[in-house]
């Protein structure tokens, strides 16, 4: 299973456009950098740390360019796609600045919506923090900040185009 953009680039190079598109039909979140610095010293996975805006664009090596499919986990009950630090989520991100239940994604006739679950550090779409329990429509290329990390949302079509553009 691919975890980083470089893995998806290698896959696209190997299998070509048609097979790649057939394998990857869901949206993705790509870690594009650090959005904030933590306030506090604990890095415990048991509690969420409060984040403050990052004065520098220092990238965290472990998560940078990491790719997370926006899909339900295997054998998960129907409903929205949940993201958080806990392994009980459909999209688990083991990062202590992300809440156990950070946000979720819902699909409807308008498109994909992101909803914050009342997380400690909030969920930001662009530069604006979204209100808990208020759905916000997101589109291909939308920037999202969760905890101290910035992500880019990509639809399946947008993800393929993005990966292809990186091949040169």
CSV table of N, CA and C in Angstrom, one decimal:
chain,number,residue,atom,x,y,z
A,1,UNK,N,0.8,-1.2,0.0
A,1,UNK,CA,0.0,0.0,0.0
A,1,UNK,C,0.9,1.2,0.0
A,2,UNK,N,0.6,2.2,-0.8
A,2,UNK,CA,1.3,3.4,-0.9
A,2,UNK,C,1.0,4.4,0.2
A,3,UNK,N,2.0,5.0,0.8
A,3,UNK,CA,1.8,5.9,1.9
A,3,UNK,C,2.3,7.3,1.5
A,4,UNK,N,3.2,7.5,0.6
A,4,UNK,CA,3.8,8.8,0.3
A,4,UNK,C,3.6,9.1,-1.2
A,5,UNK,N,3.6,10.4,-1.5
A,5,UNK,CA,3.5,10.8,-2.9
A,5,UNK,C,4.4,10.0,-3.8
A,6,UNK,N,5.7,9.9,-3.4
A,6,UNK,CA,6.7,9.2,-4.2
A,6,UNK,C,6.2,7.7,-4.6
A,7,UNK,N,5.5,7.1,-3.6
A,7,UNK,CA,5.0,5.7,-3.9
A,7,UNK,C,3.9,5.8,-5.0
A,8,UNK,N,3.0,6.8,-4.9
A,8,UNK,CA,2.0,6.9,-6.0
A,8,UNK,C,2.6,7.3,-7.3
A,9,UNK,N,3.7,8.1,-7.3
A,9,UNK,CA,4.4,8.4,-8.5
A,9,UNK,C,4.9,7.2,-9.2
A,10,UNK,N,5.6,6.4,-8.4
A,10,UNK,CA,6.2,5.1,-8.9
A,10,UNK,C,5.1,4.2,-9.4
A,11,UNK,N,3.9,4.1,-8.7
A,11,UNK,CA,2.8,3.3,-9.2
A,11,UNK,C,2.3,3.8,-10.5
A,12,UNK,N,2.1,5.1,-10.7
A,12,UNK,CA,1.6,5.7,-11.9
A,12,UNK,C,2.6,5.4,-13.1
A,13,UNK,N,3.8,5.6,-12.8
A,13,UNK,CA,4.9,5.3,-13.8
A,13,UNK,C,4.8,3.8,-14.3
A,14,UNK,N,4.6,2.9,-13.3
A,14,UNK,CA,4.6,1.5,-13.6
A,14,UNK,C,3.3,1.0,-14.3
A,15,UNK,N,2.1,1.4,-13.8
A,15,UNK,CA,0.9,0.9,-14.3
A,15,UNK,C,0.2,1.7,-15.4
A,16,UNK,N,0.5,3.0,-15.5
A,16,UNK,CA,-0.1,3.9,-16.4
A,16,UNK,C,-1.4,4.5,-15.9
A,17,UNK,N,-2.0,5.4,-16.7
A,17,UNK,CA,-3.1,6.2,-16.3
A,17,UNK,C,-4.4,5.4,-16.1
A,18,UNK,N,-4.7,4.5,-17.0
A,18,UNK,CA,-6.0,3.8,-16.9
A,18,UNK,C,-6.1,2.9,-15.6
A,19,UNK,N,-5.0,2.1,-15.4
A,19,UNK,CA,-5.0,1.3,-14.2
A,19,UNK,C,-4.9,2.1,-12.9
A,20,UNK,N,-4.1,3.2,-12.9
A,20,UNK,CA,-4.0,4.0,-11.7
A,20,UNK,C,-5.4,4.6,-11.4
A,21,UNK,N,-6.1,5.2,-12.4
A,21,UNK,CA,-7.4,5.7,-12.1
A,21,UNK,C,-8.4,4.7,-11.6
A,22,UNK,N,-8.3,3.5,-12.1
A,22,UNK,CA,-9.2,2.4,-11.6
A,22,UNK,C,-8.9,2.0,-10.2
A,23,UNK,N,-7.7,2.1,-9.8
A,23,UNK,CA,-7.3,1.7,-8.4
A,23,UNK,C,-7.6,2.8,-7.4
A,24,UNK,N,-7.6,4.1,-7.8
A,24,UNK,CA,-7.7,5.2,-6.9
A,24,UNK,C,-8.9,6.1,-7.3
A,25,UNK,N,-10.1,5.7,-6.8
A,25,UNK,CA,-11.3,6.3,-7.1
A,25,UNK,C,-11.9,7.2,-6.0
A,26,UNK,N,-11.2,7.3,-4.9
A,26,UNK,CA,-11.7,8.1,-3.8
A,26,UNK,C,-10.8,9.4,-3.7
A,27,UNK,N,-11.3,10.4,-2.9
A,27,UNK,CA,-10.4,11.6,-2.6
A,27,UNK,C,-9.3,11.2,-1.7
A,28,UNK,N,-8.3,12.2,-1.6
A,28,UNK,CA,-7.1,12.0,-0.8
A,28,UNK,C,-6.8,13.3,-0.1
A,29,UNK,N,-6.1,13.1,1.1
A,29,UNK,CA,-5.5,14.2,1.8
A,29,UNK,C,-4.0,14.0,1.7
A,30,UNK,N,-3.3,15.1,1.3
A,30,UNK,CA,-1.8,15.1,1.2
A,30,UNK,C,-1.3,16.0,2.2
A,31,UNK,N,-0.3,15.6,3.0
A,31,UNK,CA,0.3,16.5,4.0
A,31,UNK,C,1.3,17.3,3.2
A,32,UNK,N,1.1,18.7,3.3
A,32,UNK,CA,1.9,19.6,2.5
A,32,UNK,C,2.9,20.4,3.4
A,33,UNK,N,2.8,20.3,4.7
A,33,UNK,CA,3.7,21.0,5.6
A,33,UNK,C,3.2,21.2,7.0
A,34,UNK,N,3.9,22.0,7.7
A,34,UNK,CA,3.5,22.3,9.1
A,34,UNK,C,2.7,23.6,9.1
A,35,UNK,N,1.5,23.5,9.8
A,35,UNK,CA,0.7,24.7,9.8
A,35,UNK,C,0.9,25.5,11.1
A,36,UNK,N,1.4,24.8,12.2
A,36,UNK,CA,1.5,25.4,13.5
A,36,UNK,C,2.5,24.8,14.3
A,37,UNK,N,3.0,25.5,15.4
A,37,UNK,CA,3.9,24.9,16.4
A,37,UNK,C,3.1,24.6,17.6
A,38,UNK,N,3.5,23.6,18.4
A,38,UNK,CA,2.8,23.2,19.6
A,38,UNK,C,3.2,24.2,20.7
A,39,UNK,N,2.2,24.4,21.6
A,39,UNK,CA,2.3,25.1,22.8
A,39,UNK,C,2.3,24.1,23.9
A,40,UNK,N,3.4,23.8,24.6
A,40,UNK,CA,3.5,22.8,25.6
A,40,UNK,C,4.6,21.8,25.2
A,41,UNK,N,4.9,20.9,26.1
A,41,UNK,CA,6.0,20.0,25.9
A,41,UNK,C,5.7,18.6,25.8
A,42,UNK,N,4.5,18.2,26.0
A,42,UNK,CA,4.2,16.7,26.0
A,42,UNK,C,4.0,16.3,24.5
A,43,UNK,N,4.4,15.1,24.2
A,43,UNK,CA,4.1,14.5,22.9
A,43,UNK,C,3.3,13.2,23.1
A,44,UNK,N,2.5,13.1,24.2
A,44,UNK,CA,1.8,11.9,24.5
A,44,UNK,C,0.6,11.8,23.5
A,45,UNK,N,0.4,10.5,23.1
A,45,UNK,CA,-0.7,10.2,22.2
A,45,UNK,C,-2.0,10.2,23.0
A,46,UNK,N,-2.0,10.3,24.3
A,46,UNK,CA,-3.2,10.2,25.1
A,46,UNK,C,-4.0,11.5,25.2
A,47,UNK,N,-3.3,12.6,24.9
A,47,UNK,CA,-4.0,13.9,24.9
A,47,UNK,C,-3.6,14.8,23.8
A,48,UNK,N,-4.5,15.7,23.5
A,48,UNK,CA,-4.2,16.6,22.4
A,48,UNK,C,-3.5,17.8,22.9
A,49,UNK,N,-2.5,18.2,22.2
A,49,UNK,CA,-1.7,19.4,22.6
A,49,UNK,C,-2.3,20.6,21.8
A,50,UNK,N,-2.2,21.8,22.5
A,50,UNK,CA,-2.7,23.0,21.8
A,50,UNK,C,-1.6,23.5,20.9
A,51,UNK,N,-2.1,23.9,19.7
A,51,UNK,CA,-1.1,24.4,18.7
A,51,UNK,C,-1.2,25.9,18.5
A,52,UNK,N,-0.1,26.6,18.2
A,52,UNK,CA,-0.1,28.0,17.9
A,52,UNK,C,0.5,28.1,16.5
A,53,UNK,N,0.1,29.2,15.8
A,53,UNK,CA,0.6,29.3,14.4
A,53,UNK,C,2.2,29.2,14.3
A,54,UNK,N,2.6,28.6,13.3
A,54,UNK,CA,4.1,28.3,13.1
A,54,UNK,C,4.7,29.6,12.5
A,55,UNK,N,5.7,30.2,13.1
A,55,UNK,CA,6.4,31.3,12.5
A,55,UNK,C,7.2,31.0,11.3
A,56,UNK,N,7.6,29.7,11.2
A,56,UNK,CA,8.5,29.3,10.1
A,56,UNK,C,7.8,28.1,9.4
A,57,UNK,N,8.2,27.9,8.2
A,57,UNK,CA,7.6,26.8,7.4
A,57,UNK,C,8.3,25.5,7.5
A,58,UNK,N,8.8,25.2,8.7
A,58,UNK,CA,9.6,24.0,8.9
A,58,UNK,C,8.7,22.7,8.6
A,59,UNK,N,9.2,21.8,7.8
A,59,UNK,CA,8.4,20.6,7.5
A,59,UNK,C,8.7,19.5,8.5
A,60,UNK,N,7.7,18.8,8.9
A,60,UNK,CA,7.9,17.6,9.7
A,60,UNK,C,8.2,16.5,8.8
A,61,UNK,N,9.3,15.9,8.9
A,61,UNK,CA,9.8,14.9,7.9
A,61,UNK,C,8.9,13.6,7.9
A,62,UNK,N,8.4,13.2,9.0
A,62,UNK,CA,7.7,11.9,9.1
A,62,UNK,C,6.3,12.0,8.3
A,63,UNK,N,5.7,13.1,8.4
A,63,UNK,CA,4.4,13.2,7.7
A,63,UNK,C,4.4,14.0,6.4
A,64,UNK,N,5.4,14.7,6.1
A,64,UNK,CA,5.5,15.5,4.9
A,64,UNK,C,5.3,14.6,3.6
A,65,UNK,N,4.4,14.9,2.8
A,65,UNK,CA,4.1,14.2,1.5
A,65,UNK,C,3.4,12.9,1.8
A,66,UNK,N,2.9,12.7,3.0
A,66,UNK,CA,2.2,11.5,3.3
A,66,UNK,C,0.8,11.6,2.7
A,67,UNK,N,0.2,10.5,2.2
A,67,UNK,CA,-1.1,10.6,1.5
A,67,UNK,C,-2.0,9.7,2.3
A,68,UNK,N,-3.2,10.2,2.6
A,68,UNK,CA,-4.3,9.5,3.3
A,68,UNK,C,-5.5,9.4,2.4
A,69,UNK,N,-5.9,8.2,2.0
A,69,UNK,CA,-7.2,8.1,1.2
A,69,UNK,C,-8.4,8.5,2.1
A,70,UNK,N,-9.3,9.2,1.5
A,70,UNK,CA,-10.5,9.6,2.3
A,70,UNK,C,-11.6,8.6,2.0
A,71,UNK,N,-11.5,7.4,2.7
A,71,UNK,CA,-12.4,6.3,2.5
A,71,UNK,C,-12.7,5.7,3.8
A,72,UNK,N,-13.8,4.9,3.9
A,72,UNK,CA,-14.1,4.2,5.1
A,72,UNK,C,-13.1,3.1,5.3
A,73,UNK,N,-12.9,2.8,6.6
A,73,UNK,CA,-12.0,1.7,7.0
A,73,UNK,C,-12.7,0.4,6.6
A,74,UNK,N,-11.9,-0.6,6.4
A,74,UNK,CA,-12.5,-2.0,6.2
A,74,UNK,C,-13.4,-2.4,7.3
A,75,UNK,N,-14.5,-2.9,7.0
A,75,UNK,CA,-15.5,-3.4,7.9
A,75,UNK,C,-16.1,-2.3,8.8
A,76,UNK,N,-15.9,-1.0,8.4
A,76,UNK,CA,-16.5,0.1,9.2
A,76,UNK,C,-18.0,0.2,8.9
A,77,UNK,N,-18.8,0.7,9.9
A,77,UNK,CA,-20.2,0.9,9.6
A,77,UNK,C,-20.4,2.0,8.6
A,78,UNK,N,-21.5,2.0,8.0
A,78,UNK,CA,-21.8,3.1,7.0
A,78,UNK,C,-21.9,4.5,7.8
A,79,UNK,N,-21.8,5.5,7.0
A,79,UNK,CA,-21.8,6.8,7.6
A,79,UNK,C,-20.6,7.7,7.1
A,80,UNK,N,-20.5,8.8,7.7
A,80,UNK,CA,-19.4,9.7,7.4
A,80,UNK,C,-18.0,9.1,7.6
A,81,UNK,N,-17.0,9.6,7.0
A,81,UNK,CA,-15.6,9.1,7.1
A,81,UNK,C,-15.0,9.9,8.2
A,82,UNK,N,-14.6,9.3,9.3
A,82,UNK,CA,-14.0,9.9,10.4
A,82,UNK,C,-12.5,10.0,10.4
A,83,UNK,N,-11.9,11.1,10.8
A,83,UNK,CA,-10.5,11.3,10.9
A,83,UNK,C,-10.1,11.8,12.3
A,84,UNK,N,-9.0,11.2,12.8
A,84,UNK,CA,-8.5,11.6,14.1
A,84,UNK,C,-7.3,10.8,14.5
A,85,UNK,N,-6.8,11.1,15.7
A,85,UNK,CA,-5.6,10.4,16.1
A,85,UNK,C,-5.8,9.0,16.5
A,86,UNK,N,-7.0,8.6,16.9
A,86,UNK,CA,-7.3,7.3,17.4
A,86,UNK,C,-7.4,6.3,16.2
A,87,UNK,N,-7.0,5.1,16.5
A,87,UNK,CA,-7.0,4.0,15.5
A,87,UNK,C,-8.4,3.6,15.1
A,88,UNK,N,-9.4,4.0,15.9
A,88,UNK,CA,-10.8,3.7,15.7
A,88,UNK,C,-11.4,4.5,14.5
A,89,UNK,N,-10.7,5.5,14.0
A,89,UNK,CA,-11.1,6.3,12.9
A,89,UNK,C,-10.9,5.7,11.6
A,90,UNK,N,-11.7,6.1,10.6
A,90,UNK,CA,-11.4,5.6,9.2
A,90,UNK,C,-10.1,6.1,8.7
A,91,UNK,N,-9.7,7.3,9.1
A,91,UNK,CA,-8.4,7.9,8.7
A,91,UNK,C,-7.7,8.2,10.0
A,92,UNK,N,-6.9,7.2,10.5
A,92,UNK,CA,-6.1,7.5,11.7
A,92,UNK,C,-4.8,8.2,11.3
A,93,UNK,N,-4.6,9.3,12.0
A,93,UNK,CA,-3.3,10.1,11.8
A,93,UNK,C,-2.6,10.2,13.2
A,94,UNK,N,-1.6,9.4,13.4
A,94,UNK,CA,-1.0,9.3,14.8
A,94,UNK,C,-0.1,10.5,15.1
A,95,UNK,N,-0.8,11.6,15.3
A,95,UNK,CA,-0.1,12.9,15.5
A,95,UNK,C,-0.8,13.6,16.7
A,96,UNK,N,0.0,13.9,17.8
A,96,UNK,CA,-0.6,14.3,19.0
A,96,UNK,C,-1.3,15.7,19.0
A,97,UNK,N,-1.1,16.5,18.0
A,97,UNK,CA,-1.8,17.8,17.9
A,97,UNK,C,-3.2,17.6,17.2
A,98,UNK,N,-3.4,16.4,16.7
A,98,UNK,CA,-4.7,16.1,16.1
A,98,UNK,C,-5.6,15.4,17.2
A,99,UNK,N,-6.8,15.8,17.3
A,99,UNK,CA,-7.7,15.2,18.4
A,99,UNK,C,-8.0,13.8,18.0
A,100,UNK,N,-8.5,13.0,19.0
A,100,UNK,CA,-8.8,11.6,18.8
A,100,UNK,C,-10.0,11.6,17.8
A,101,UNK,N,-10.9,12.5,17.8
A,101,UNK,CA,-11.9,12.6,16.9
A,101,UNK,C,-11.9,14.1,16.3
A,102,UNK,N,-11.1,14.3,15.3
A,102,UNK,CA,-10.9,15.6,14.8
A,102,UNK,C,-12.0,16.2,14.0
A,103,UNK,N,-12.3,15.4,12.9
A,103,UNK,CA,-13.3,15.9,12.0
A,103,UNK,C,-13.9,14.7,11.2
A,104,UNK,N,-14.8,14.9,10.4
A,104,UNK,CA,-15.3,13.9,9.5
A,104,UNK,C,-15.7,14.5,8.1
A,105,UNK,N,-15.7,13.6,7.1
A,105,UNK,CA,-16.1,14.0,5.8
A,105,UNK,C,-17.4,13.3,5.4
A,106,UNK,N,-18.2,14.1,4.8
A,106,UNK,CA,-19.6,13.6,4.3
A,106,UNK,C,-19.7,13.9,2.9
A,107,UNK,N,-20.3,13.0,2.1
A,107,UNK,CA,-20.6,13.2,0.7
A,107,UNK,C,-22.0,13.4,0.5
A,108,UNK,N,-22.4,14.4,-0.3
A,108,UNK,CA,-23.8,14.6,-0.7
A,108,UNK,C,-23.9,15.1,-2.1
A,109,UNK,N,-25.1,15.5,-2.5
A,109,UNK,CA,-25.2,16.0,-3.9
A,109,UNK,C,-24.4,17.2,-4.2
A,110,UNK,N,-24.0,18.0,-3.2
A,110,UNK,CA,-23.2,19.2,-3.5
A,110,UNK,C,-21.7,18.8,-3.7
A,111,UNK,N,-21.3,17.7,-3.0
A,111,UNK,CA,-19.9,17.3,-3.1
A,111,UNK,C,-19.4,16.8,-1.7
A,112,UNK,N,-18.2,17.1,-1.4
A,112,UNK,CA,-17.6,16.6,-0.2
A,112,UNK,C,-17.6,17.8,0.8
A,113,UNK,N,-18.0,17.4,2.1
A,113,UNK,CA,-18.1,18.4,3.1
A,113,UNK,C,-17.2,17.9,4.3
A,114,UNK,N,-16.5,18.9,5.0
A,114,UNK,CA,-15.8,18.6,6.2
A,114,UNK,C,-16.5,19.2,7.4
A,115,UNK,N,-16.5,18.4,8.5
A,115,UNK,CA,-17.2,18.9,9.7
A,115,UNK,C,-16.3,18.7,10.8
A,116,UNK,N,-16.0,19.7,11.6
A,116,UNK,CA,-15.1,19.6,12.8
A,116,UNK,C,-16.0,19.0,13.9
A,117,UNK,N,-15.3,18.1,14.7
A,117,UNK,CA,-16.0,17.4,15.8
A,117,UNK,C,-15.8,18.1,17.2
A,118,UNK,N,-15.5,19.4,17.2
A,118,UNK,CA,-15.2,20.1,18.4
A,118,UNK,C,-13.8,19.8,18.9
A,119,UNK,N,-12.8,19.7,18.0
A,119,UNK,CA,-11.5,19.4,18.2
A,119,UNK,C,-10.7,20.5,19.0
A,120,UNK,N,-9.7,20.1,19.7
A,120,UNK,CA,-8.9,21.0,20.6
A,120,UNK,C,-8.3,22.1,19.8
A,121,UNK,N,-7.7,21.8,18.7
A,121,UNK,CA,-7.0,22.8,17.9
A,121,UNK,C,-7.8,23.3,16.7
A,122,UNK,N,-9.0,22.8,16.5
A,122,UNK,CA,-9.9,23.2,15.4
A,122,UNK,C,-9.5,22.6,14.1
A,123,UNK,N,-10.4,22.9,13.1
A,123,UNK,CA,-10.2,22.5,11.8
A,123,UNK,C,-10.3,23.7,10.9
A,124,UNK,N,-9.3,24.0,10.1
A,124,UNK,CA,-9.2,25.2,9.3
A,124,UNK,C,-9.4,24.8,7.8
A,125,UNK,N,-10.2,25.6,7.1
A,125,UNK,CA,-10.3,25.4,5.7
A,125,UNK,C,-9.8,26.8,5.1
A,126,UNK,N,-8.7,26.7,4.4
A,126,UNK,CA,-8.1,27.9,4.0
A,126,UNK,C,-7.5,28.5,5.3
A,127,UNK,N,-7.7,29.8,5.5
A,127,UNK,CA,-7.2,30.4,6.7
A,127,UNK,C,-8.3,30.5,7.8
A,128,UNK,N,-9.5,30.1,7.5
A,128,UNK,CA,-10.6,30.2,8.4
A,128,UNK,C,-10.9,29.0,9.2
A,129,UNK,N,-11.0,29.2,10.5
A,129,UNK,CA,-11.4,28.0,11.4
A,129,UNK,C,-12.9,27.8,11.2
A,130,UNK,N,-13.3,26.5,11.0
A,130,UNK,CA,-14.7,26.2,10.8
A,130,UNK,C,-15.3,25.9,12.2
A,131,UNK,N,-16.6,26.3,12.3
A,131,UNK,CA,-17.3,26.0,13.6
A,131,UNK,C,-17.6,24.5,13.7
A,132,UNK,N,-17.5,24.0,14.9
A,132,UNK,CA,-17.8,22.6,15.2
A,132,UNK,C,-19.2,22.3,14.7
A,133,UNK,N,-19.4,21.1,14.1
A,133,UNK,CA,-20.7,20.6,13.6
A,133,UNK,C,-21.3,21.4,12.4
A,134,UNK,N,-20.5,22.3,11.9
A,134,UNK,CA,-21.0,23.1,10.7
A,134,UNK,C,-20.3,22.6,9.4
A,135,UNK,N,-21.1,21.9,8.5
A,135,UNK,CA,-20.4,21.4,7.3
A,135,UNK,C,-19.9,22.5,6.4
A,136,UNK,N,-18.7,22.3,5.9
A,136,UNK,CA,-18.1,23.2,4.9
A,136,UNK,C,-17.7,22.4,3.7
A,137,UNK,N,-18.2,22.9,2.5
A,137,UNK,CA,-17.9,22.3,1.2
A,137,UNK,C,-16.5,22.5,0.9
A,138,UNK,N,-15.8,21.4,0.5
A,138,UNK,CA,-14.4,21.5,0.0
A,138,UNK,C,-14.3,21.0,-1.4
A,139,UNK,N,-13.4,21.5,-2.1
A,139,UNK,CA,-13.2,21.2,-3.5
A,139,UNK,C,-11.7,20.7,-3.7
A,140,UNK,N,-11.4,20.2,-4.9
A,140,UNK,CA,-10.1,19.8,-5.2
A,140,UNK,C,-9.1,21.0,-5.0
A,141,UNK,N,-8.0,20.7,-4.3
A,141,UNK,CA,-7.0,21.7,-4.1
A,141,UNK,C,-7.2,22.5,-2.8
A,142,UNK,N,-8.3,22.3,-2.1
A,142,UNK,CA,-8.6,23.0,-0.8
A,142,UNK,C,-7.5,22.7,0.2
A,143,UNK,N,-7.0,23.8,0.8
A,143,UNK,CA,-6.0,23.6,1.9
A,143,UNK,C,-6.8,23.5,3.2
A,144,UNK,N,-6.4,22.5,4.0
A,144,UNK,CA,-7.0,22.2,5.3
A,144,UNK,C,-5.9,22.1,6.4
A,145,UNK,N,-6.1,22.7,7.5
A,145,UNK,CA,-5.1,22.6,8.6
A,145,UNK,C,-5.8,21.8,9.8
A,146,UNK,N,-5.1,20.8,10.2
A,146,UNK,CA,-5.5,19.9,11.3
A,146,UNK,C,-4.4,19.8,12.3
A,147,UNK,N,-4.6,20.3,13.5
A,147,UNK,CA,-3.4,20.3,14.5
A,147,UNK,C,-2.3,21.2,13.9
A,148,UNK,N,-1.1,20.7,13.9
A,148,UNK,CA,0.0,21.5,13.4
A,148,UNK,C,0.4,21.2,12.0
A,149,UNK,N,-0.5,20.5,11.3
A,149,UNK,CA,-0.2,20.1,9.9
A,149,UNK,C,-1.2,20.7,8.9
A,150,UNK,N,-0.6,21.0,7.7
A,150,UNK,CA,-1.4,21.5,6.6
A,150,UNK,C,-1.6,20.4,5.6
A,151,UNK,N,-2.8,20.2,5.1
A,151,UNK,CA,-3.1,19.2,4.1
A,151,UNK,C,-3.7,19.8,2.9
A,152,UNK,N,-3.6,19.1,1.8
A,152,UNK,CA,-4.3,19.5,0.6
A,152,UNK,C,-5.3,18.4,0.2
A,153,UNK,N,-6.6,18.8,0.0
A,153,UNK,CA,-7.6,17.8,-0.4
A,153,UNK,C,-7.6,17.7,-1.9
A,154,UNK,N,-7.6,16.4,-2.3
A,154,UNK,CA,-7.7,16.1,-3.8
A,154,UNK,C,-8.8,15.2,-4.1
A,155,UNK,N,-9.6,15.5,-5.0
A,155,UNK,CA,-10.6,14.5,-5.5
A,155,UNK,C,-9.8,13.4,-6.3
A,156,UNK,N,-10.4,12.3,-6.6
A,156,UNK,CA,-9.8,11.3,-7.3
A,156,UNK,C,-9.2,11.8,-8.6
A,157,UNK,N,-9.9,12.6,-9.4
A,157,UNK,CA,-9.4,13.1,-10.7
A,157,UNK,C,-8.3,14.1,-10.4
A,158,UNK,N,-8.5,15.0,-9.4
A,158,UNK,CA,-7.4,15.9,-9.0
A,158,UNK,C,-6.1,15.3,-8.5
A,159,UNK,N,-6.3,14.2,-7.8
A,159,UNK,CA,-5.1,13.4,-7.3
A,159,UNK,C,-4.3,12.9,-8.4
A,160,UNK,N,-5.0,12.2,-9.4
A,160,UNK,CA,-4.3,11.7,-10.6
A,160,UNK,C,-3.6,12.8,-11.3
A,161,UNK,N,-4.2,13.9,-11.5
A,161,UNK,CA,-3.6,15.0,-12.3
A,161,UNK,C,-2.4,15.5,-11.5
A,162,UNK,N,-2.5,15.6,-10.2
A,162,UNK,CA,-1.4,16.1,-9.3
A,162,UNK,C,-0.2,15.2,-9.4
A,163,UNK,N,-0.5,13.9,-9.2
A,163,UNK,CA,0.6,12.9,-9.3
A,163,UNK,C,1.3,12.9,-10.6
A,164,UNK,N,0.5,13.0,-11.7
A,164,UNK,CA,1.0,13.0,-13.1
A,164,UNK,C,1.9,14.2,-13.3
A,165,UNK,N,1.4,15.4,-12.7
A,165,UNK,CA,2.2,16.6,-12.9
A,165,UNK,C,3.6,16.5,-12.2
A,166,UNK,N,3.7,15.7,-11.2
A,166,UNK,CA,4.9,15.5,-10.5
A,166,UNK,C,5.9,14.7,-11.2
A,167,UNK,N,5.4,13.9,-12.2
A,167,UNK,CA,6.3,13.1,-13.0
A,167,UNK,C,7.1,13.9,-14.0
A,168,UNK,N,6.7,15.1,-14.3
A,168,UNK,CA,7.4,15.9,-15.2
A,168,UNK,C,7.1,15.9,-16.6
